Tab-separated table of C-alpha atoms in Angstrom:
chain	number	residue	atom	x	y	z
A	1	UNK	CA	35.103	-64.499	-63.605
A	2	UNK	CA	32.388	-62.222	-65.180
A	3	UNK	CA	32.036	-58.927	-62.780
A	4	UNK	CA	29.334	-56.347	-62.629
A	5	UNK	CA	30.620	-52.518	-62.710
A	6	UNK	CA	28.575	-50.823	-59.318
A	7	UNK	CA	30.004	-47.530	-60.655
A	8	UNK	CA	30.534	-47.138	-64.308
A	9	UNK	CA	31.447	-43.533	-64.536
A	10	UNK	CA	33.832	-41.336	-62.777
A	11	UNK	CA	31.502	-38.088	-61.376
A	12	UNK	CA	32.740	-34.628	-60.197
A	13	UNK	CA	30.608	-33.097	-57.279
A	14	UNK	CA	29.249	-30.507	-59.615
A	15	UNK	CA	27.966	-32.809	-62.287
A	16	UNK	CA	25.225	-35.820	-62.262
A	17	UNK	CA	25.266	-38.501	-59.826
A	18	UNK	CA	26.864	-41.681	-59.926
A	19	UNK	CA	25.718	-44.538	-62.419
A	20	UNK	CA	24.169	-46.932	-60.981
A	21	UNK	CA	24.492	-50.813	-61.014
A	22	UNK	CA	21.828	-52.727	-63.583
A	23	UNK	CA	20.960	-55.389	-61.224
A	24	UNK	CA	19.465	-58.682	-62.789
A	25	UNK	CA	16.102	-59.695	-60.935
A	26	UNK	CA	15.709	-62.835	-59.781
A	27	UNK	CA	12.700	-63.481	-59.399
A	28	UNK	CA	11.874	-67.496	-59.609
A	29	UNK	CA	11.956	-69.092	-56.325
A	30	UNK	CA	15.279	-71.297	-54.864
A	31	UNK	CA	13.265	-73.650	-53.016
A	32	UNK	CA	16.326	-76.692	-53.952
A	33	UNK	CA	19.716	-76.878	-53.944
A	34	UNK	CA	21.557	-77.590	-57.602
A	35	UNK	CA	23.833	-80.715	-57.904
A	36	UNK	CA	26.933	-81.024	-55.650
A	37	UNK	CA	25.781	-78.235	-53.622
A	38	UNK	CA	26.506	-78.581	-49.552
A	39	UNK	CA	22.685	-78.807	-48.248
A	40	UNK	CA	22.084	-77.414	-44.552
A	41	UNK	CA	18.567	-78.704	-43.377
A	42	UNK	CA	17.897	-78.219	-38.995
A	43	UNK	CA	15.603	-80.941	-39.376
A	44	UNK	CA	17.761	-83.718	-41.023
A	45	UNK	CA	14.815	-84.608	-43.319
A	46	UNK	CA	17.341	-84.095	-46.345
A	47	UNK	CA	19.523	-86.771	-46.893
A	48	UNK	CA	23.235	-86.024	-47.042
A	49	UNK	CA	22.420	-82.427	-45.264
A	50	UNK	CA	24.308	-80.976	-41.900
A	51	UNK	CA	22.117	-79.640	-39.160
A	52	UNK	CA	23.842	-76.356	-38.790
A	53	UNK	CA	25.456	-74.028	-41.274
A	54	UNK	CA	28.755	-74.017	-39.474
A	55	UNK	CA	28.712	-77.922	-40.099
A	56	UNK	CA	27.757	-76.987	-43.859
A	57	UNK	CA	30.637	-74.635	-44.130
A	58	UNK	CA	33.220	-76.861	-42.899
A	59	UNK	CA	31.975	-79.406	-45.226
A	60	UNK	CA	33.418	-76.714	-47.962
A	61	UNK	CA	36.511	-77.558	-49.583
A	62	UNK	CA	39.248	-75.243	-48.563
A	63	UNK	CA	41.659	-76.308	-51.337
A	64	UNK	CA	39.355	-76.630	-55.059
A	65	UNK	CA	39.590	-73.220	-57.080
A	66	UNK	CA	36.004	-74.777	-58.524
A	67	UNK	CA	33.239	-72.486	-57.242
A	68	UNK	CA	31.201	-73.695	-54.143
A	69	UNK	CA	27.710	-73.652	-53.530
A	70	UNK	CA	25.746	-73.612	-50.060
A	71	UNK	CA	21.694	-74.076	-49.489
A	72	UNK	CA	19.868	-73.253	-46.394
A	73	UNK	CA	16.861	-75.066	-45.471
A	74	UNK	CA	14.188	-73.289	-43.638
A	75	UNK	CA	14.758	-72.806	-40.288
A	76	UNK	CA	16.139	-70.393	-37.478
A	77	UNK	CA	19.294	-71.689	-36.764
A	78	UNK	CA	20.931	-69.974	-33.532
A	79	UNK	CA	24.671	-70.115	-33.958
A	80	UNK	CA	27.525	-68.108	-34.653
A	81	UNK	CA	29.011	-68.823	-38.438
A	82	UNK	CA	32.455	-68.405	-39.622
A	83	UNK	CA	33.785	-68.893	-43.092
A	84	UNK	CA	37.155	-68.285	-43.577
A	85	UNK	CA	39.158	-67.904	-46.557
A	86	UNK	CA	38.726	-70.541	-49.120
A	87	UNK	CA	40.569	-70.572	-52.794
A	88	UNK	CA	37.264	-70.595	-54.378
A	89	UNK	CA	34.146	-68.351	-54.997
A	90	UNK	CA	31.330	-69.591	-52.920
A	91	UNK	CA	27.579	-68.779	-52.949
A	92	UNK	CA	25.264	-69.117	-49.685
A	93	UNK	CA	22.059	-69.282	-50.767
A	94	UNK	CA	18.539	-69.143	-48.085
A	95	UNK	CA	15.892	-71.046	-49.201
A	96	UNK	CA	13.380	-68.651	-50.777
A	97	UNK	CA	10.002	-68.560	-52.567
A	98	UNK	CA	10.959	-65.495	-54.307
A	99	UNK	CA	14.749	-64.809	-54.475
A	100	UNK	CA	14.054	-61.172	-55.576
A	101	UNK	CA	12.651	-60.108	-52.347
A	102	UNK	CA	13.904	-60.217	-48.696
A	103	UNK	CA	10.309	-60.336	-47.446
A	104	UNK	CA	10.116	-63.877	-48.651
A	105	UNK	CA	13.232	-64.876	-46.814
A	106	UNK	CA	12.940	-68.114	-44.570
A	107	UNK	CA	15.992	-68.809	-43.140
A	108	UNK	CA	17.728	-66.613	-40.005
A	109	UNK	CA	20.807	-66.801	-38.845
A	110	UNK	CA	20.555	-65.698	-35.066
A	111	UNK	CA	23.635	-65.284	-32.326
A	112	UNK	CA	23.091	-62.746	-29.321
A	113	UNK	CA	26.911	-61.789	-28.283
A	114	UNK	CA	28.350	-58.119	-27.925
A	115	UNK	CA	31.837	-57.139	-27.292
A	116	UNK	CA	31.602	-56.661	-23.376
A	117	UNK	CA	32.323	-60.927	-23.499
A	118	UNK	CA	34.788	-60.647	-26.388
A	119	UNK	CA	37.565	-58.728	-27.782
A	120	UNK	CA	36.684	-57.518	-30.837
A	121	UNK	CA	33.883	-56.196	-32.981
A	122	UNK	CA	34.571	-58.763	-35.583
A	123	UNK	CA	34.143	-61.869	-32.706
A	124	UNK	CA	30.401	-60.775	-32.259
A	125	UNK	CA	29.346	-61.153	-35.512
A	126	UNK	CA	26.759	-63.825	-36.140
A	127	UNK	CA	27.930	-64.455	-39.328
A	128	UNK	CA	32.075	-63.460	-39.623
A	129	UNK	CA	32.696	-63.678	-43.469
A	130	UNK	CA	36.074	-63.994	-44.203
A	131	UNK	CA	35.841	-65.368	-47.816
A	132	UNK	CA	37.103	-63.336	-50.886
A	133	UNK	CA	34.459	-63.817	-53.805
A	134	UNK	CA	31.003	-64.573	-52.080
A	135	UNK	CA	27.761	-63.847	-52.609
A	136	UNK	CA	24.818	-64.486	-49.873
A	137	UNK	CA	21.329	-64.717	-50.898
A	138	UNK	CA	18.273	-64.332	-49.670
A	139	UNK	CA	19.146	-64.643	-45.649
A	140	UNK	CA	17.938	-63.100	-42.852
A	141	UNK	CA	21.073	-62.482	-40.008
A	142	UNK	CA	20.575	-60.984	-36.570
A	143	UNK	CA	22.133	-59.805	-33.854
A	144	UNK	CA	19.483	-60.200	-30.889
A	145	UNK	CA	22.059	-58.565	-27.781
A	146	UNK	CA	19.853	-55.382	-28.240
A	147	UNK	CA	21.940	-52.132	-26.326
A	148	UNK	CA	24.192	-51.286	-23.274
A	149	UNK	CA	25.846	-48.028	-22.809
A	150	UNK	CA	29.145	-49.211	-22.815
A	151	UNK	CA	30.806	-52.460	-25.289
A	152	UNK	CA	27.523	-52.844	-26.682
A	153	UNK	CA	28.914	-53.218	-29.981
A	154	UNK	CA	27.377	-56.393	-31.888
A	155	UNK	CA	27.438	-57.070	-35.295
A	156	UNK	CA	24.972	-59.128	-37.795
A	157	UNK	CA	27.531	-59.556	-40.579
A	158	UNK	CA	31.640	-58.843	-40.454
A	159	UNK	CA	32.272	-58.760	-44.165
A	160	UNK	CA	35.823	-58.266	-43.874
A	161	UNK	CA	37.322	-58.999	-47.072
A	162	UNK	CA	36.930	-57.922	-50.841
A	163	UNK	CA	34.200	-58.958	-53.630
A	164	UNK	CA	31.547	-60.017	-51.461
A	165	UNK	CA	28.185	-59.390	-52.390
A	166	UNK	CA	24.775	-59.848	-50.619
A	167	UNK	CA	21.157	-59.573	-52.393
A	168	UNK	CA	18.129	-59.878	-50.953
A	169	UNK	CA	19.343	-60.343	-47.622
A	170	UNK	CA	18.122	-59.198	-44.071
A	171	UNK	CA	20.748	-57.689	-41.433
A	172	UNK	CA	19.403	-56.902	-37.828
A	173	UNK	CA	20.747	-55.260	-34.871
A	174	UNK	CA	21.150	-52.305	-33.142
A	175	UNK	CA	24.923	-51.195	-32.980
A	176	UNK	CA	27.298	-51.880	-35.437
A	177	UNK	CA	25.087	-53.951	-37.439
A	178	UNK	CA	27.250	-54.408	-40.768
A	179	UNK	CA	30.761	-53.906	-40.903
A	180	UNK	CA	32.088	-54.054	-44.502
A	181	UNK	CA	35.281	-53.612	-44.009
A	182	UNK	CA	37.630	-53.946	-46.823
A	183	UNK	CA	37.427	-53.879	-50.618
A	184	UNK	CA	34.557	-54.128	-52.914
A	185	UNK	CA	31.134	-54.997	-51.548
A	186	UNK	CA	27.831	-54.572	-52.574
A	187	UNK	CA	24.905	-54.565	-50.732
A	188	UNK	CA	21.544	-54.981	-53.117
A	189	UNK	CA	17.728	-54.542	-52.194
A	190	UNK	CA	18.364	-55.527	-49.073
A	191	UNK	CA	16.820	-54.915	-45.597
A	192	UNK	CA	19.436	-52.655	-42.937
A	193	UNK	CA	17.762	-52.330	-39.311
A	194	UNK	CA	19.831	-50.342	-36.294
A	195	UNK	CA	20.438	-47.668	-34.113
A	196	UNK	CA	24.185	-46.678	-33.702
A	197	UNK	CA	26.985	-46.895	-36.624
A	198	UNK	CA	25.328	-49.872	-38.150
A	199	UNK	CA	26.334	-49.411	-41.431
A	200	UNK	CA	30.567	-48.745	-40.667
A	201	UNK	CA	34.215	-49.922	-41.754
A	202	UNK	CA	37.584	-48.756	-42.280
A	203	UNK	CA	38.854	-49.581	-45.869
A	204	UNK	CA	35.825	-51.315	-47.984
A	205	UNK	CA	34.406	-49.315	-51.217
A	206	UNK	CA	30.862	-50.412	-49.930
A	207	UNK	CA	27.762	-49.462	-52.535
A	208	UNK	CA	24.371	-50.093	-50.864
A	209	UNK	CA	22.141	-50.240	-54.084
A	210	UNK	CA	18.343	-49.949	-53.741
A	211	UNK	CA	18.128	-51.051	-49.603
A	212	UNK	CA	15.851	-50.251	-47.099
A	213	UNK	CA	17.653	-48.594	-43.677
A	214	UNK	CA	15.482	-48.962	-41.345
A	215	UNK	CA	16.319	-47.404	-37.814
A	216	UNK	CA	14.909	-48.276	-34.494
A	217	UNK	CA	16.384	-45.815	-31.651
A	218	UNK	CA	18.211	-42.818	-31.335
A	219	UNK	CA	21.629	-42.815	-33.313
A	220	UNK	CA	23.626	-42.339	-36.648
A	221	UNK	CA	23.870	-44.732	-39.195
A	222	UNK	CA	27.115	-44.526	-40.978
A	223	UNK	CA	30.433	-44.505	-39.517
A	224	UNK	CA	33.622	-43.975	-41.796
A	225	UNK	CA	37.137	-44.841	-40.387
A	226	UNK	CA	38.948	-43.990	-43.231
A	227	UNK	CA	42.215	-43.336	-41.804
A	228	UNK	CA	44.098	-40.968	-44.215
A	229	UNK	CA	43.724	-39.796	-48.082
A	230	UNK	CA	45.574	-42.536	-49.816
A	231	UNK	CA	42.960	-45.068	-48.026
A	232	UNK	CA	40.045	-45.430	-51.436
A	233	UNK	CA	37.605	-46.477	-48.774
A	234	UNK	CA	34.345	-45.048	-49.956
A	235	UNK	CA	30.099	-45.522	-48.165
A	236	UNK	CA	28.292	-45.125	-50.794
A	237	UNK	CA	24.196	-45.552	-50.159
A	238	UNK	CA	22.430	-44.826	-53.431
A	239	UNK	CA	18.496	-45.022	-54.556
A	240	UNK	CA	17.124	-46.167	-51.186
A	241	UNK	CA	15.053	-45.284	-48.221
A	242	UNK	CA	15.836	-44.284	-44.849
A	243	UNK	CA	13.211	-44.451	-42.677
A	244	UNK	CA	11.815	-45.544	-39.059
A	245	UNK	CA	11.071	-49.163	-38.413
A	246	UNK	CA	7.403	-48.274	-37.408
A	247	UNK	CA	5.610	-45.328	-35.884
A	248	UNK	CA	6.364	-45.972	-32.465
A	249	UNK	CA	9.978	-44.791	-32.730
A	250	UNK	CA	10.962	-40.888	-32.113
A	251	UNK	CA	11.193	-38.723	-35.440
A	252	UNK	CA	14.503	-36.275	-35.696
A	253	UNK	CA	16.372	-38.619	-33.732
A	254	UNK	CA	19.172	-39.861	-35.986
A	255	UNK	CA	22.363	-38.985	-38.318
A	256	UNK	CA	22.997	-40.175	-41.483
A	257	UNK	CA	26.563	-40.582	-40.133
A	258	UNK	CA	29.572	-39.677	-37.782
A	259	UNK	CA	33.283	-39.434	-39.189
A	260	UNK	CA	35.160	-42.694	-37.153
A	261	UNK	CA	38.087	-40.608	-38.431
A	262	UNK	CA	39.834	-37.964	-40.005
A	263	UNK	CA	38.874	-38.661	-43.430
A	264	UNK	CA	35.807	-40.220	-43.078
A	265	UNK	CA	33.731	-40.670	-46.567
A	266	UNK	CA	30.103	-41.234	-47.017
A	267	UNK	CA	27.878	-40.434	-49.497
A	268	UNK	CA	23.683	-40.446	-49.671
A	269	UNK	CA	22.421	-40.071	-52.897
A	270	UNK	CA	19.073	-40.493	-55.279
A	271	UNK	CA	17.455	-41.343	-51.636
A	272	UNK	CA	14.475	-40.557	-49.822
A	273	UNK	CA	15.188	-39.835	-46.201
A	274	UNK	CA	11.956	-39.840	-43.689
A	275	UNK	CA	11.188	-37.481	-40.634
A	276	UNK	CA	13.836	-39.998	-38.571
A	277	UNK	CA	16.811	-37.888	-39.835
A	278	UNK	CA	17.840	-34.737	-38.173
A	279	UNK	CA	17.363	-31.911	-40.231
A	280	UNK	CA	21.819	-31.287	-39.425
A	281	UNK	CA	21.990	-34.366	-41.096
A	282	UNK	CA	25.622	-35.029	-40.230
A	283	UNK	CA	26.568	-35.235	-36.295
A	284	UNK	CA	28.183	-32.227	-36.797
A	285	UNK	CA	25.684	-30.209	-39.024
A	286	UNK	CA	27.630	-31.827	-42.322
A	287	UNK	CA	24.470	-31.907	-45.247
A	288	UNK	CA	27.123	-31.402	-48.260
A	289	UNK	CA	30.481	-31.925	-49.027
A	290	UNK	CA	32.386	-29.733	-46.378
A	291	UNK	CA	34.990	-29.215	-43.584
A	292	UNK	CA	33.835	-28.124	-40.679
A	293	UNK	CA	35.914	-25.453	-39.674
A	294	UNK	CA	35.535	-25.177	-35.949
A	295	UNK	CA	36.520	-28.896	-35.848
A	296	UNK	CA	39.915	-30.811	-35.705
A	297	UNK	CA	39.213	-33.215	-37.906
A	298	UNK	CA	40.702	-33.181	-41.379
A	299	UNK	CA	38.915	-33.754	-44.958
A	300	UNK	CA	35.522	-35.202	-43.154
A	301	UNK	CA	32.804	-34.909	-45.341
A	302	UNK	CA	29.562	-36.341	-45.879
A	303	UNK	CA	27.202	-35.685	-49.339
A	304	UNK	CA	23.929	-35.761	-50.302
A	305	UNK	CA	22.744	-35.381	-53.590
A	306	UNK	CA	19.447	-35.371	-55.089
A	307	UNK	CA	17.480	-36.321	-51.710
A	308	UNK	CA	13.742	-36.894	-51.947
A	309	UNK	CA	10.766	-35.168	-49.696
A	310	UNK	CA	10.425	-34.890	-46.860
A	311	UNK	CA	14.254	-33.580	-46.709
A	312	UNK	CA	15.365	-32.070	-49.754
A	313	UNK	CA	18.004	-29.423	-49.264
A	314	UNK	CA	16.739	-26.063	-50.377
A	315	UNK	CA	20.166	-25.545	-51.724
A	316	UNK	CA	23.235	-27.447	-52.517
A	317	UNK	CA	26.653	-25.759	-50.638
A	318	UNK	CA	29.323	-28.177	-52.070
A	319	UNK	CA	32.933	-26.648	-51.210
A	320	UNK	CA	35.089	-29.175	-52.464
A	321	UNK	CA	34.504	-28.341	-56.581
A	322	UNK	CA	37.552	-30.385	-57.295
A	323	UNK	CA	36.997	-33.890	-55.956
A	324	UNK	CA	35.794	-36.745	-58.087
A	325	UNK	CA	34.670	-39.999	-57.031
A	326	UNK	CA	36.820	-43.401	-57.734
A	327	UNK	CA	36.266	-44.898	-61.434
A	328	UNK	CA	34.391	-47.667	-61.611
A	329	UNK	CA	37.590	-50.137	-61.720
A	330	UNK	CA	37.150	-49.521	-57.425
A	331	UNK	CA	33.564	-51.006	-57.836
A	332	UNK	CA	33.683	-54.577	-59.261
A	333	UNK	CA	31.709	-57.084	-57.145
A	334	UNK	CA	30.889	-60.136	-58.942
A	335	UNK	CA	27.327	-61.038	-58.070
């Protein structure tokens, strides 16, 4: 299995920033699906295809080690799509014109479901990846509940297992958007829309390479639960932009992130943030690497380094000389 390093070097707080991945464009359309691939197609035009991607999925064998390969078709296809844990690597590619943009993206996923009629986060997701080794290309995946005050939580994407990877691809919502939630994951030039913690997860080392965050209401948009030091859970959102949706939505009206924990970890780097971010930055005042003192929590900390206008810091006040972040052995994603 060839695997692509997301973060070559290890980096003290007081030296450069992290390395970044050397991402391959792909830039020549995927309007057809190679040979032996499972074919999804809503209108049944294509012979041999299933009519919704939770029919293509359990098509997939769940016993070959061979890798798998699944093409979308056109089409908004309203379901909720679960693919659980298979002994092979699988790709999920969208039909695309240009596979090196999401703007060219033609095929949504869409579900509307929030946890007030479920029991867990992970049951609203509209698409619940459960799959070790996958890749998703050029889709667009939405959560259309929109917000309520109380078990509003509904996710676009529950990545909850290790070496996943997702270019290209569209995630929508409002709270809780994408929960990576354990082991490597990368998440590359793709589009991030929400309001409330829609970029959160307990135990993934999740790199968000070159994205647009987009935000659309009042809120924060990271939320760590590391649970303790030994966890090597790491957010890590590097040369991106942050920004409103559109000029219609309040300016100074949202966090890079609040701690879900005691340890929480989150880092914004080589990133230009727009006049949506408070000028705190963290829910509690955190711009650098620090403890807030007058707080219980323990070892919370969120970092930005080398921001771009409009919200550079005029100076850097990192406390914590000592710590280093994880070698890149933490950061293999094969894409």
């Amino acid at each position: 299995m060839h695997f692509i390093s997301i973060l070559s070097l290890a980096a003290t707080l007081l030296g450069s920033v992290s390395a970044a991945p050397v991402l391959q464009e792909r830039a020549t359309a995927r309007t057809s699906a190679p040979a032996g691939a499972i074919i999804v197609d809503k209108t049944g035009a294509v012979s041999g295809s299933y009519t919704t991607v939770q029919a293509g999925v359990n098509a997939l064998s769940s016993s070959t080690t061979s890798p798998q390969y699944l093409f979308i078709y056109p089409g908004t296809y309203i379901e909720q799509v679960y693919v659980p844990a298979l002994q092979s690597n699988l790709t999920i590619q969208g039909y695309t014109e240009d596979a090196s943009t999401y703007s060219q993206n033609q095929v949504t996923l869409s579900y509307n479901l929030a946890l007030k009629d479920t029991t867990s986060d992970d049951l609203t997701a509209t698409l619940r990846q459960w799959n070790t080794n996958t890749k998703v290309y050029n889709l667009i995946i939405e959560n259309t509940f929109g917000h309520i005050n109380k078990n509003g939580q509904n996710l676009a994407i529950s990545a909850h297992t290790g070496n996943q990877g997702y270019y290209a691809t569209q995630f929508i919502g409002y709270q809780d958007t994408i929960l990576a939630n354990t082991g490597a994951q990368l998440y590359a030039k793709c589009l991030v829309v929400g309001a409330i913690d829609f970029i959160f997860g307990q135990k993934a080392l999740a790199w968000f390479e070159n994205n647009d965050i987009r935000t659309i209401a009042a809120g924060s948009i990271t939320a760590s639960g590391r649970s303790d030091d030994t966890n090597p859970s790491w957010y890590v959102i590097n040369n991106s932009n942050v920004q409103n949706i559109n000029s219609s939505v309040a300016t100074y009206n949202n966090y890079l992130g609040r701690p879900w924990g005691d340890y929480a970890r989150v880092i914004f780097q080589n990133t230009y943030l727009g006049n949506n971010i408070k000028p705190a930055g963290g829910v509690f005042g955190v711009r650098h690497w620090t403890i807030p003192s007058t707080l219980p929590l323990r070892n919370t900390a969120t970092l930005d380094l080398d921001l771009f206008p409009p919200k550079v810091p005029e100076q850097a006040s990192v406390l914590l000389l000592s710590h280093q972040l994880p070698s890149s052995r933490y950061w293999e994603v094969d894409i």
